[in-house]
mmCIF file of C-alpha atoms in Angstrom:
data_model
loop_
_atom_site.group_PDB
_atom_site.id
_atom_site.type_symbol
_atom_site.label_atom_id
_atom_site.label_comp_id
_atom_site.label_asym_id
_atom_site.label_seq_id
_atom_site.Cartn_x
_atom_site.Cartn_y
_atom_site.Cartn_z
ATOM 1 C CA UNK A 1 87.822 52.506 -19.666
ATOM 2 C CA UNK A 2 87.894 56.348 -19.106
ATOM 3 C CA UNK A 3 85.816 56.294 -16.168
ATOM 4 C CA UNK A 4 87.526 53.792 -14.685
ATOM 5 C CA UNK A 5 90.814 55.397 -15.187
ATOM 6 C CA UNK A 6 89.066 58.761 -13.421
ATOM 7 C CA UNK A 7 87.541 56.654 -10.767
ATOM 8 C CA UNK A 8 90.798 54.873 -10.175
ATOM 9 C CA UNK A 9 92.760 59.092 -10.318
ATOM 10 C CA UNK A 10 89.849 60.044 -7.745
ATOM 11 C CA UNK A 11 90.459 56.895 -5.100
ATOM 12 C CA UNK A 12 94.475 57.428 -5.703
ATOM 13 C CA UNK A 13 94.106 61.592 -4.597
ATOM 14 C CA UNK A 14 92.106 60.279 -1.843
ATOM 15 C CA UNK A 15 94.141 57.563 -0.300
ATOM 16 C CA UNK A 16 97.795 59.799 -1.030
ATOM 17 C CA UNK A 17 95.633 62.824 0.738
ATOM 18 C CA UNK A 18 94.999 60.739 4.240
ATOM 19 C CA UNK A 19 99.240 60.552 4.293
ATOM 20 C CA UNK A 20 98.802 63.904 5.343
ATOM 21 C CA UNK A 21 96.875 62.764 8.115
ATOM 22 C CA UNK A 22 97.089 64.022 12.346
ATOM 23 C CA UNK A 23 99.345 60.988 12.706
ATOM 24 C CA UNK A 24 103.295 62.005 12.896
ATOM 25 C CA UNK A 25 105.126 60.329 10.300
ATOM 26 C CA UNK A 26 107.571 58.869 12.791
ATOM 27 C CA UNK A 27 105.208 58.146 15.489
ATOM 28 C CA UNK A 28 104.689 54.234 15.782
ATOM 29 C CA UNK A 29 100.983 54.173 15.041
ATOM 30 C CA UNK A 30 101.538 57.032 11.970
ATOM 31 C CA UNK A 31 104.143 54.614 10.464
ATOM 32 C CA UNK A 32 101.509 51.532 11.489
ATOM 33 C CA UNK A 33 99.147 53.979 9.500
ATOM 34 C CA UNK A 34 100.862 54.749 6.568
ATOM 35 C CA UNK A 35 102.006 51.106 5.499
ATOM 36 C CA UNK A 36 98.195 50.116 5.976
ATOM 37 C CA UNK A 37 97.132 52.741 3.530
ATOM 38 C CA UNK A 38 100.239 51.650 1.207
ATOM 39 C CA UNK A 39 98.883 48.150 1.551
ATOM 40 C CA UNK A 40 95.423 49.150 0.319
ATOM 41 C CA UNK A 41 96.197 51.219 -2.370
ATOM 42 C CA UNK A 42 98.041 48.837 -3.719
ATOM 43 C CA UNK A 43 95.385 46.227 -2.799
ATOM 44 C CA UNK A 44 92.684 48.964 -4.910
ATOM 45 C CA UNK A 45 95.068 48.789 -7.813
ATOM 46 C CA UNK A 46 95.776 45.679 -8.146
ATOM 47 C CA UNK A 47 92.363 44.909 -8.082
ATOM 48 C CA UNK A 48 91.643 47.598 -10.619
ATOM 49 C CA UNK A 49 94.565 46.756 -12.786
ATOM 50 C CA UNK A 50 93.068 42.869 -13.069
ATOM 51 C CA UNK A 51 89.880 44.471 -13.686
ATOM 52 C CA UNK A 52 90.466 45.922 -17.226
ATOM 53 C CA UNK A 53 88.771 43.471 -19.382
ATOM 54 C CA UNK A 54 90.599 41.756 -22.181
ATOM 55 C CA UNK A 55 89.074 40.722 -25.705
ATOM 56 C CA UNK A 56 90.113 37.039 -27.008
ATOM 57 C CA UNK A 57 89.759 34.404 -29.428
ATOM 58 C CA UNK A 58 87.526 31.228 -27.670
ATOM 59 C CA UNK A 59 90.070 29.426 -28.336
ATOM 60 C CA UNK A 60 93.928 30.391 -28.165
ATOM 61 C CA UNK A 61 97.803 28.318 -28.582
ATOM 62 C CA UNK A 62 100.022 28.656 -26.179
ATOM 63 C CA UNK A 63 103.428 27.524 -26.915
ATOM 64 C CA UNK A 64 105.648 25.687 -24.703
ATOM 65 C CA UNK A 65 108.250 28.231 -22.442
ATOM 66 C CA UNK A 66 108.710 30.316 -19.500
ATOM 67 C CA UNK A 67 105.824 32.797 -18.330
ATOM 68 C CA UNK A 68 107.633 35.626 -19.696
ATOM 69 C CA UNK A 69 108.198 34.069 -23.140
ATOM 70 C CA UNK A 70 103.993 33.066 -22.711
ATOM 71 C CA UNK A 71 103.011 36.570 -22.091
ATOM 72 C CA UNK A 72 105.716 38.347 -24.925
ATOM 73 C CA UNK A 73 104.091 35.653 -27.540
ATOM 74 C CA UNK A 74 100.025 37.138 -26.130
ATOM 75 C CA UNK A 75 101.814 40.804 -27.172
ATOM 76 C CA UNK A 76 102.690 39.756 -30.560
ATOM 77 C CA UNK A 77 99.668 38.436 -30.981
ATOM 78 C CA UNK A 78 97.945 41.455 -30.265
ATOM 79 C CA UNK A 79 96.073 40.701 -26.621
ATOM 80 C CA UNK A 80 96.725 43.493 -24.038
ATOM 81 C CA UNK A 81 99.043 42.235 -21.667
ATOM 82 C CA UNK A 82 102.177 43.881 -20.121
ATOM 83 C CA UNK A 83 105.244 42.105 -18.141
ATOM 84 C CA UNK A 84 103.584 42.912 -15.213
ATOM 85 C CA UNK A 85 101.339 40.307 -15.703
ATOM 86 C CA UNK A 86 104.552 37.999 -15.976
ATOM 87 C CA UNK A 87 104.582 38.408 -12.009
ATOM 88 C CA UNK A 88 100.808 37.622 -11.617
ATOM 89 C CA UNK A 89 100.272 34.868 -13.894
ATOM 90 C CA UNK A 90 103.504 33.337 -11.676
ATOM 91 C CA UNK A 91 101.045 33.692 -8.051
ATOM 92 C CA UNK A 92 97.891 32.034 -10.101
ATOM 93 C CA UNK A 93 100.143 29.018 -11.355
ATOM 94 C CA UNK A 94 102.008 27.515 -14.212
ATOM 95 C CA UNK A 95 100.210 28.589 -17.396
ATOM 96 C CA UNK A 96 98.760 25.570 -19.404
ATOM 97 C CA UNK A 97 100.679 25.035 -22.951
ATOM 98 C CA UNK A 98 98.795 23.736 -26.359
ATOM 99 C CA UNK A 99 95.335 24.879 -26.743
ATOM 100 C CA UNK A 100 93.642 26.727 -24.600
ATOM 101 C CA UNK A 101 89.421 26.972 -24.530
ATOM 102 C CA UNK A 102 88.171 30.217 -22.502
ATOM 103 C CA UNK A 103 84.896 30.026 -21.196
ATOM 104 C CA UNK A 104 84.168 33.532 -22.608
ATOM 105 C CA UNK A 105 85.516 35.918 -25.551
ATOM 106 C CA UNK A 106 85.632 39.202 -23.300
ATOM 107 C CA UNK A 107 87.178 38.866 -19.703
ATOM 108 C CA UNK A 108 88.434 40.175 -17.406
ATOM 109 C CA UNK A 109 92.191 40.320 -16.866
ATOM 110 C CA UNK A 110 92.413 38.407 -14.059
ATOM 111 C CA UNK A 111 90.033 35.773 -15.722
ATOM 112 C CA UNK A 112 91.900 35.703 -18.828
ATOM 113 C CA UNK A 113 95.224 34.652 -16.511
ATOM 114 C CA UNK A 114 93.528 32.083 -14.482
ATOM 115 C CA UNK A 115 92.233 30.699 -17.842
ATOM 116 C CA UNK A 116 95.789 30.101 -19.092
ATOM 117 C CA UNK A 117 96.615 28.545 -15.846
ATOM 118 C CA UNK A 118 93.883 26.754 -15.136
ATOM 119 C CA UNK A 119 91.985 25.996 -18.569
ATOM 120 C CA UNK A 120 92.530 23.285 -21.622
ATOM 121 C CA UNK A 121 90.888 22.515 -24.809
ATOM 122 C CA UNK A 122 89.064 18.697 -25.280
ATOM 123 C CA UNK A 123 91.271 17.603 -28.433
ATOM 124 C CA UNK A 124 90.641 15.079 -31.450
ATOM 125 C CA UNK A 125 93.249 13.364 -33.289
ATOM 126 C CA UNK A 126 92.979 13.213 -36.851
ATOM 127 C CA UNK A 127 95.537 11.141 -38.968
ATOM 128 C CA UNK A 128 96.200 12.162 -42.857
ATOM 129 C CA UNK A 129 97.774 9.038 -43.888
ATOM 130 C CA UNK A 130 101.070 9.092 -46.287
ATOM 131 C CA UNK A 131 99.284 9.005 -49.858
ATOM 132 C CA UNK A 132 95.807 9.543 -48.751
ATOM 133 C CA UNK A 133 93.893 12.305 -50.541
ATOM 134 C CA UNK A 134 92.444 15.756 -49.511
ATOM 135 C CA UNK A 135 89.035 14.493 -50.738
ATOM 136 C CA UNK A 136 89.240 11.528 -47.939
ATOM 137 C CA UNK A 137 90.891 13.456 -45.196
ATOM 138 C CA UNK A 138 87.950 16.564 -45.423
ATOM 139 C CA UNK A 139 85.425 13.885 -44.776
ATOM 140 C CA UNK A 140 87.088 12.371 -41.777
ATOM 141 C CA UNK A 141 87.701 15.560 -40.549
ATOM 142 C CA UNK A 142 84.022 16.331 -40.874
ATOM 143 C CA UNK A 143 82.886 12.822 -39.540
ATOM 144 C CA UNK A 144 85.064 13.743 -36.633
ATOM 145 C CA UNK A 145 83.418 16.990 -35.582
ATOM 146 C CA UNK A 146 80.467 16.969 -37.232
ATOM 147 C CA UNK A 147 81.079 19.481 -39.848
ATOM 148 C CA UNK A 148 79.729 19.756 -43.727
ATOM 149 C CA UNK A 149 81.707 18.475 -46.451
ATOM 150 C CA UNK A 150 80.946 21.204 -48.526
ATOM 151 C CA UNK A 151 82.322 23.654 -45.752
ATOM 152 C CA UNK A 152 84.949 22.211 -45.216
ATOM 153 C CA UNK A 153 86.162 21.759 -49.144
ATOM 154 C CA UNK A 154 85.250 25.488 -49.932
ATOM 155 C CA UNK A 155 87.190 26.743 -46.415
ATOM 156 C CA UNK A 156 90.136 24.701 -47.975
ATOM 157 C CA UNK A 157 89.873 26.059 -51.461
ATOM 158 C CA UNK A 158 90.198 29.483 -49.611
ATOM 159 C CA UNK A 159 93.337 28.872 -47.691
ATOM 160 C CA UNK A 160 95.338 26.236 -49.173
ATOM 161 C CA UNK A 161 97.411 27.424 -52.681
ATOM 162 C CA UNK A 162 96.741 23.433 -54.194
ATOM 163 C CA UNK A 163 94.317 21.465 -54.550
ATOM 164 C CA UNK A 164 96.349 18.210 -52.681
ATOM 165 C CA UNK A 165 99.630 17.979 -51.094
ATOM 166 C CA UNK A 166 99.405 21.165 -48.896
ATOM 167 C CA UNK A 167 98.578 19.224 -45.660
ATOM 168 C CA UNK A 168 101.336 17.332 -44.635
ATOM 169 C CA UNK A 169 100.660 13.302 -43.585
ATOM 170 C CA UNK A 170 100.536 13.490 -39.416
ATOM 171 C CA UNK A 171 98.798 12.952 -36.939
ATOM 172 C CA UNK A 172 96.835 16.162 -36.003
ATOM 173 C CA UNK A 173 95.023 17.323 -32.350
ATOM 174 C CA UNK A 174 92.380 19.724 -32.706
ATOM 175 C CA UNK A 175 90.057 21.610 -30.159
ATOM 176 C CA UNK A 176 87.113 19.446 -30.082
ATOM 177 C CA UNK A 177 84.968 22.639 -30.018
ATOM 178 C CA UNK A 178 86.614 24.368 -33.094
ATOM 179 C CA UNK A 179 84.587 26.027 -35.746
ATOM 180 C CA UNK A 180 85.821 24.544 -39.290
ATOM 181 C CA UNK A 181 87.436 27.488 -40.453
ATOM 182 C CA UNK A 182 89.538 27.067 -37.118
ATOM 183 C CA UNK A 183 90.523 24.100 -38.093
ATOM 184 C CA UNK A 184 91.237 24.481 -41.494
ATOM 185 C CA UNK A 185 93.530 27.491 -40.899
ATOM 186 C CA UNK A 186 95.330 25.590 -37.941
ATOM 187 C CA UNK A 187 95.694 22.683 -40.627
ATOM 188 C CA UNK A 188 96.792 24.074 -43.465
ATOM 189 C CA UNK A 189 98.878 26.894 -41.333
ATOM 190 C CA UNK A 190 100.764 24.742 -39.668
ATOM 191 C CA UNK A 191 101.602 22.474 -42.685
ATOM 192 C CA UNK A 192 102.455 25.544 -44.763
ATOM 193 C CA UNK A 193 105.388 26.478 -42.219
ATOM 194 C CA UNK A 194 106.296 22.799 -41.896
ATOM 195 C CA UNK A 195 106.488 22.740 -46.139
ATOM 196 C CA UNK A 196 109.072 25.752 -45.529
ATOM 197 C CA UNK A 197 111.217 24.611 -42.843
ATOM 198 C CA UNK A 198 111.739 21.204 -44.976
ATOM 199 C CA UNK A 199 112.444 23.259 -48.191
ATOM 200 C CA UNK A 200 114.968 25.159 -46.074
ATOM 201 C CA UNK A 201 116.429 21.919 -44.424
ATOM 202 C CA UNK A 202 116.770 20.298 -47.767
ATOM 203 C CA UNK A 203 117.596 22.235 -50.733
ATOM 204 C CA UNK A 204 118.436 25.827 -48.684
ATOM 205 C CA UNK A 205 115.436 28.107 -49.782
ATOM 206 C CA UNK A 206 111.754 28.352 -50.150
ATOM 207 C CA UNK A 207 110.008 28.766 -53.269
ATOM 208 C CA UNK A 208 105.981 28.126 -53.255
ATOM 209 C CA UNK A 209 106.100 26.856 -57.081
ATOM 210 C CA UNK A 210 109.492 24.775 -57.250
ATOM 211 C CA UNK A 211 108.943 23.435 -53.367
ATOM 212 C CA UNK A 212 105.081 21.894 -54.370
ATOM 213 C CA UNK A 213 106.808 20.673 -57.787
ATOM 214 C CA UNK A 214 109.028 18.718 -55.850
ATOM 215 C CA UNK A 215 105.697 17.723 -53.503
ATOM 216 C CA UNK A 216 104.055 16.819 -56.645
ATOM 217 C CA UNK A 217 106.790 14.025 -57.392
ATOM 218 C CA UNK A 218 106.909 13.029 -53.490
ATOM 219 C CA UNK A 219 103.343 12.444 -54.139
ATOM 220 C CA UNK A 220 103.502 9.666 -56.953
ATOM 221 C CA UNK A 221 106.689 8.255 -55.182
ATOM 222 C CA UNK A 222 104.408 7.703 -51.889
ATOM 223 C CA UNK A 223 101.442 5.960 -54.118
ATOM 224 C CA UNK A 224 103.853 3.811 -56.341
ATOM 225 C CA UNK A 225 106.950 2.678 -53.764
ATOM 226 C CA UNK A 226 106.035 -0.565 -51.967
ATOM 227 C CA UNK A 227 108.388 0.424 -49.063
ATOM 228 C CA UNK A 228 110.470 3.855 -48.078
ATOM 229 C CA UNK A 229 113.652 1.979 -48.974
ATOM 230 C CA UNK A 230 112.199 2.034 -52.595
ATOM 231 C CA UNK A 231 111.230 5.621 -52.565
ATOM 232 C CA UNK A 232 114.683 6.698 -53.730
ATOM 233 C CA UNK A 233 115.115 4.189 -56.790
ATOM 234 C CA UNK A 234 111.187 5.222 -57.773
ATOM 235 C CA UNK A 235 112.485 9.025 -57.953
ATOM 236 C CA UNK A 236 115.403 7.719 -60.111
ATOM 237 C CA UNK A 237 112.850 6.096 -62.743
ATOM 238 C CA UNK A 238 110.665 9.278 -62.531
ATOM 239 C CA UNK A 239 113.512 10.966 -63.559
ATOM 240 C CA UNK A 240 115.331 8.685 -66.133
ATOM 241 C CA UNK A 241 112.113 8.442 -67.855
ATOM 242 C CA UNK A 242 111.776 12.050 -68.092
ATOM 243 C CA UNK A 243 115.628 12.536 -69.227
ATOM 244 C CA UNK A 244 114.713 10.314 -72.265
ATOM 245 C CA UNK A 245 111.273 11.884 -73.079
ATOM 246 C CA UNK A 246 109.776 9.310 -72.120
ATOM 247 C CA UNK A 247 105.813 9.486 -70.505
ATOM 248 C CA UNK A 248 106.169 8.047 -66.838
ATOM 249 C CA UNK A 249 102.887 6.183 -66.872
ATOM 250 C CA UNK A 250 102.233 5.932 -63.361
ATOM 251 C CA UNK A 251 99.102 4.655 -62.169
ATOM 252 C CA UNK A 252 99.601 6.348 -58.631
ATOM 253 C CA UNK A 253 99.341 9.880 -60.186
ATOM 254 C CA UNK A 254 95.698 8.547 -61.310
ATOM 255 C CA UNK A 255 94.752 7.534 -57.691
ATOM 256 C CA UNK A 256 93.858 11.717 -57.109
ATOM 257 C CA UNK A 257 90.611 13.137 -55.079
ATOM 258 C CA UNK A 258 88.042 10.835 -54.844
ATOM 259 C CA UNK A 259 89.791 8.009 -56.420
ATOM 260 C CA UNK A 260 92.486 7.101 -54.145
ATOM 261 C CA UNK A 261 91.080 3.999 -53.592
ATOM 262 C CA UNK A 262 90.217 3.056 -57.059
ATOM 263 C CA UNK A 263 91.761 0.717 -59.219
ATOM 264 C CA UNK A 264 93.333 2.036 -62.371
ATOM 265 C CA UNK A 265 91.680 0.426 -65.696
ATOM 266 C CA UNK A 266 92.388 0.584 -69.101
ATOM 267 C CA UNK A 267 89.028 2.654 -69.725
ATOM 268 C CA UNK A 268 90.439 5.025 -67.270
ATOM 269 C CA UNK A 269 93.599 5.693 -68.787
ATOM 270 C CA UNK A 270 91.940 6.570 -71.896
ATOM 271 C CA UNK A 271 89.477 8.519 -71.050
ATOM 272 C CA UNK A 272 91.171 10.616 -68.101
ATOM 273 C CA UNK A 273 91.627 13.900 -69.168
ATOM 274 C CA UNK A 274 92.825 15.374 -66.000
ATOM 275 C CA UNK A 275 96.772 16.620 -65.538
ATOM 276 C CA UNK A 276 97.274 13.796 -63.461
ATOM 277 C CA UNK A 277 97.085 11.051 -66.552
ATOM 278 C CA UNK A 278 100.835 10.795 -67.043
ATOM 279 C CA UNK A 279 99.879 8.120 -69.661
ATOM 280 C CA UNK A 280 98.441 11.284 -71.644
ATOM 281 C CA UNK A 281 100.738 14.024 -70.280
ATOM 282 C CA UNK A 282 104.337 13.906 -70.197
ATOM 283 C CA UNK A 283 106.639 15.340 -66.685
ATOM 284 C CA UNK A 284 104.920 15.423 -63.157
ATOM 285 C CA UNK A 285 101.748 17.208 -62.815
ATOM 286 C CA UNK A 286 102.101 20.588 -61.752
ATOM 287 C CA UNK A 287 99.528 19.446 -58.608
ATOM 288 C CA UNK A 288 100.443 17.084 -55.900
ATOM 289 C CA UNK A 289 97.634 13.709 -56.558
ATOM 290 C CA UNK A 290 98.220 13.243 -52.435
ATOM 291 C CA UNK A 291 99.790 13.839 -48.919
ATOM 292 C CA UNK A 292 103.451 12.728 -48.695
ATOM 293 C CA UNK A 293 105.547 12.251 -45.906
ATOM 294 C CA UNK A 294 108.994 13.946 -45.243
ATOM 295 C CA UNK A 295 110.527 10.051 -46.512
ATOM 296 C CA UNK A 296 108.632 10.808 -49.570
ATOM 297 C CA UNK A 297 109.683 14.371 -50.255
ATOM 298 C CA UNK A 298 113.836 12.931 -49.078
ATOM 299 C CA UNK A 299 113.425 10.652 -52.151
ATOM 300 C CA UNK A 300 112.205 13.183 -54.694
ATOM 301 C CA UNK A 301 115.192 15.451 -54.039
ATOM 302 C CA UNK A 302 117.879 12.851 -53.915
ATOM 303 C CA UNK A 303 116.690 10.157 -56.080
ATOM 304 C CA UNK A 304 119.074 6.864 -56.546
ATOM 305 C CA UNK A 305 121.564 6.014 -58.685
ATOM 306 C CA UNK A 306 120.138 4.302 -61.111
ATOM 307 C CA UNK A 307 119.442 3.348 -65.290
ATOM 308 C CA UNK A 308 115.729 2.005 -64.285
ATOM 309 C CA UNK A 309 112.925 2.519 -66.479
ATOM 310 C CA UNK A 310 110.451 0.487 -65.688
ATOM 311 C CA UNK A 311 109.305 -1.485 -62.623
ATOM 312 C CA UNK A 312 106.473 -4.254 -61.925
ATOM 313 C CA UNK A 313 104.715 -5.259 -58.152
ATOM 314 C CA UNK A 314 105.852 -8.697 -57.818
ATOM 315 C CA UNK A 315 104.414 -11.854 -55.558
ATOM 316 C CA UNK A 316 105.767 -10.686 -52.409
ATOM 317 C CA UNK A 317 104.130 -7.160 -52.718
ATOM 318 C CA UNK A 318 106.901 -5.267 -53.636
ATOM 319 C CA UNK A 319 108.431 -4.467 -57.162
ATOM 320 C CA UNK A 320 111.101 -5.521 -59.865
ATOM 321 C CA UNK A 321 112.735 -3.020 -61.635
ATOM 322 C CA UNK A 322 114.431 -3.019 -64.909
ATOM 323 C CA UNK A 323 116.713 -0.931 -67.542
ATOM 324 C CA UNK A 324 115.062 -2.513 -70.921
ATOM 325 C CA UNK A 325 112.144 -3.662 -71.950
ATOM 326 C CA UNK A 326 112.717 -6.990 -72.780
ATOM 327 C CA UNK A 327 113.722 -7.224 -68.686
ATOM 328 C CA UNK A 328 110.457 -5.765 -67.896
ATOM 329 C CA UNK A 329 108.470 -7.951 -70.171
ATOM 330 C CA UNK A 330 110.154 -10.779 -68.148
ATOM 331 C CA UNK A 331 108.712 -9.491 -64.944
ATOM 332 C CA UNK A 332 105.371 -9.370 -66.159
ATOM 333 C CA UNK A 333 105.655 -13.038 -67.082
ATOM 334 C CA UNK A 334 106.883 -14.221 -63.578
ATOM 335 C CA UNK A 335 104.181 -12.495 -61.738
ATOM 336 C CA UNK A 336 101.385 -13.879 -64.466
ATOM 337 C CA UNK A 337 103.066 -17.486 -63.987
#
């Protein structure tokens, strides 16, 4: 860079010198003379200027916005770009927004701004679905881009703060050509300033502990509701229950990790000895057991009016609820009839 700059001093004192040349400054072919030279020092430094190489990620985010916005978000983001390139990214074309893949980490400048006009990332899709685990989701992710398990679960462990529930349910696109810890950084990133706007939205402030709390109860709500219309009146039994002391004995906190998708037995309930046994424990785990969706997470902070306790899947798939006992006993009956 500082022989460049020198180089670039030298061929400026030059070119400025032949101003002073034999031509009169108001003769036609001295003026002719002038605004060549003007032209191609200008030309030289332009050229120069687009020169200066530039050190990036492979692959980058570019938000959606005006040029200007583009290039002020690429200076808080630490790449060496000025306003001035505002003016020349506007002559290469309209720069690309989402992903962006470079076909190099060190450019040049005038590389680096065709790339954002002219380059894209191949994308993915991966889709965490409502109530689906963090054990699952890793090993799609890794079936998707051919990445290890084991990578991928100790890259997680490194940037998430729980072991479930940090990943909000969504459908994802990824850079095709993303290294895992790429991807588990965008993941868990993004998800993490989603999980704040939502605590903001709903209940005015962000705390990391009381926010996942209320994630951890979204989280049984999305395994045990039938429907989203019953998501609020399963928040009002998680809570009566808990009001009288009562264990909430849940079989949805028990589908955590790697058993998501198995069924709940007797033999499991007794001899579960994880937090997530709220046969054995009493309140909400202090871990989500899942993903939720923003339905879920509505229904654990306003939960319905109600004096449930208890509630039983019926015929038709969905469930019965009850205040006693004796009502609940009934609903066992009519689905064993």
């Amino acid at each position: 860079m500082t022989s460049q700059a020198s180089n670039f001093k030298t061929l400026l004192f030059w070119l400025s010198s032949k101003l002073q040349s034999k031509f009169s400054l108001f003769s036609l072919p001295g003026i002719i003379n002038i605004l060549f030279e003007l032209f191609l020092i200008l030309f030289l430094g332009a050229c120069f200027y687009l020169s200066i190489p530039i050190y990036s990620e492979k692959i980058i985010y570019i938000p959606k916005g005006s040029t200007r916005s583009i290039i002020t978000h690429l200076q808080h983001k630490g790449y060496n770009v000025s306003l001035i390139d505002t003016y020349f990214l506007r002559l290469i074309g309209r720069p690309q927004s989402g992903w962006i893949e470079l076909p190099q980490q060190t450019l040049s400048k005038g590389q680096f701004l065709n790339a954002l006009a002219t380059s894209k990332a191949p994308m993915k899709n991966v889709t965490l679905i409502p109530g689906e685990t963090n054990y699952f989701f890793l090993r799609q992710i890794a079936k998707t881009f051919n990445f290890s398990v084991s990578e991928l679960e100790t890259l997680y462990n490194k940037y998430a703060p729980y072991s479930d529930g940090v990943i909000l349910a969504n459908t994802y696109s990824l850079p095709y050509h993303a290294d895992p810890d790429f991807i588990m950084q965008t993941l868990i990133n993004q998800s993490l300033e989603k999980h704040k706007l939502l605590a903001i939205k709903f209940i005015g402030h962000y705390d990391k502990e009381q926010w996942f709390q209320i994630i951890a109860k979204a989280s049984i709500i999305q395994k045990e509701a039938a429907n989203v219309a019953e998501m609020p009146i399963v928040s009002s039994v998680i809570d009566n229950r808990i009001a009288k002391k009562m264990p909430l004995q849940m079989d949805g906190s028990l589908n955590y990790g790697k058993y998501s998708h198995t069924r709940i037995t007797p033999d499991r309930i007794r001899n579960d000895l994880s937090e997530f046994n709220t046969y054995k424990h009493s309140g909400i785990p202090r871990t989500p057991s899942g993903s939720v969706s923003v339905e879920a997470i509505q229904a654990a902070i306003n939960p319905a009016n109600t004096n449930y306790l208890y509630f039983m899947r019926n015929k038709s798939g969905t469930h019965d609820f009850s205040a006693t006992y004796t009502e609940h006993l009934k609903n066992i009956k009519k689905v064993k009839n």
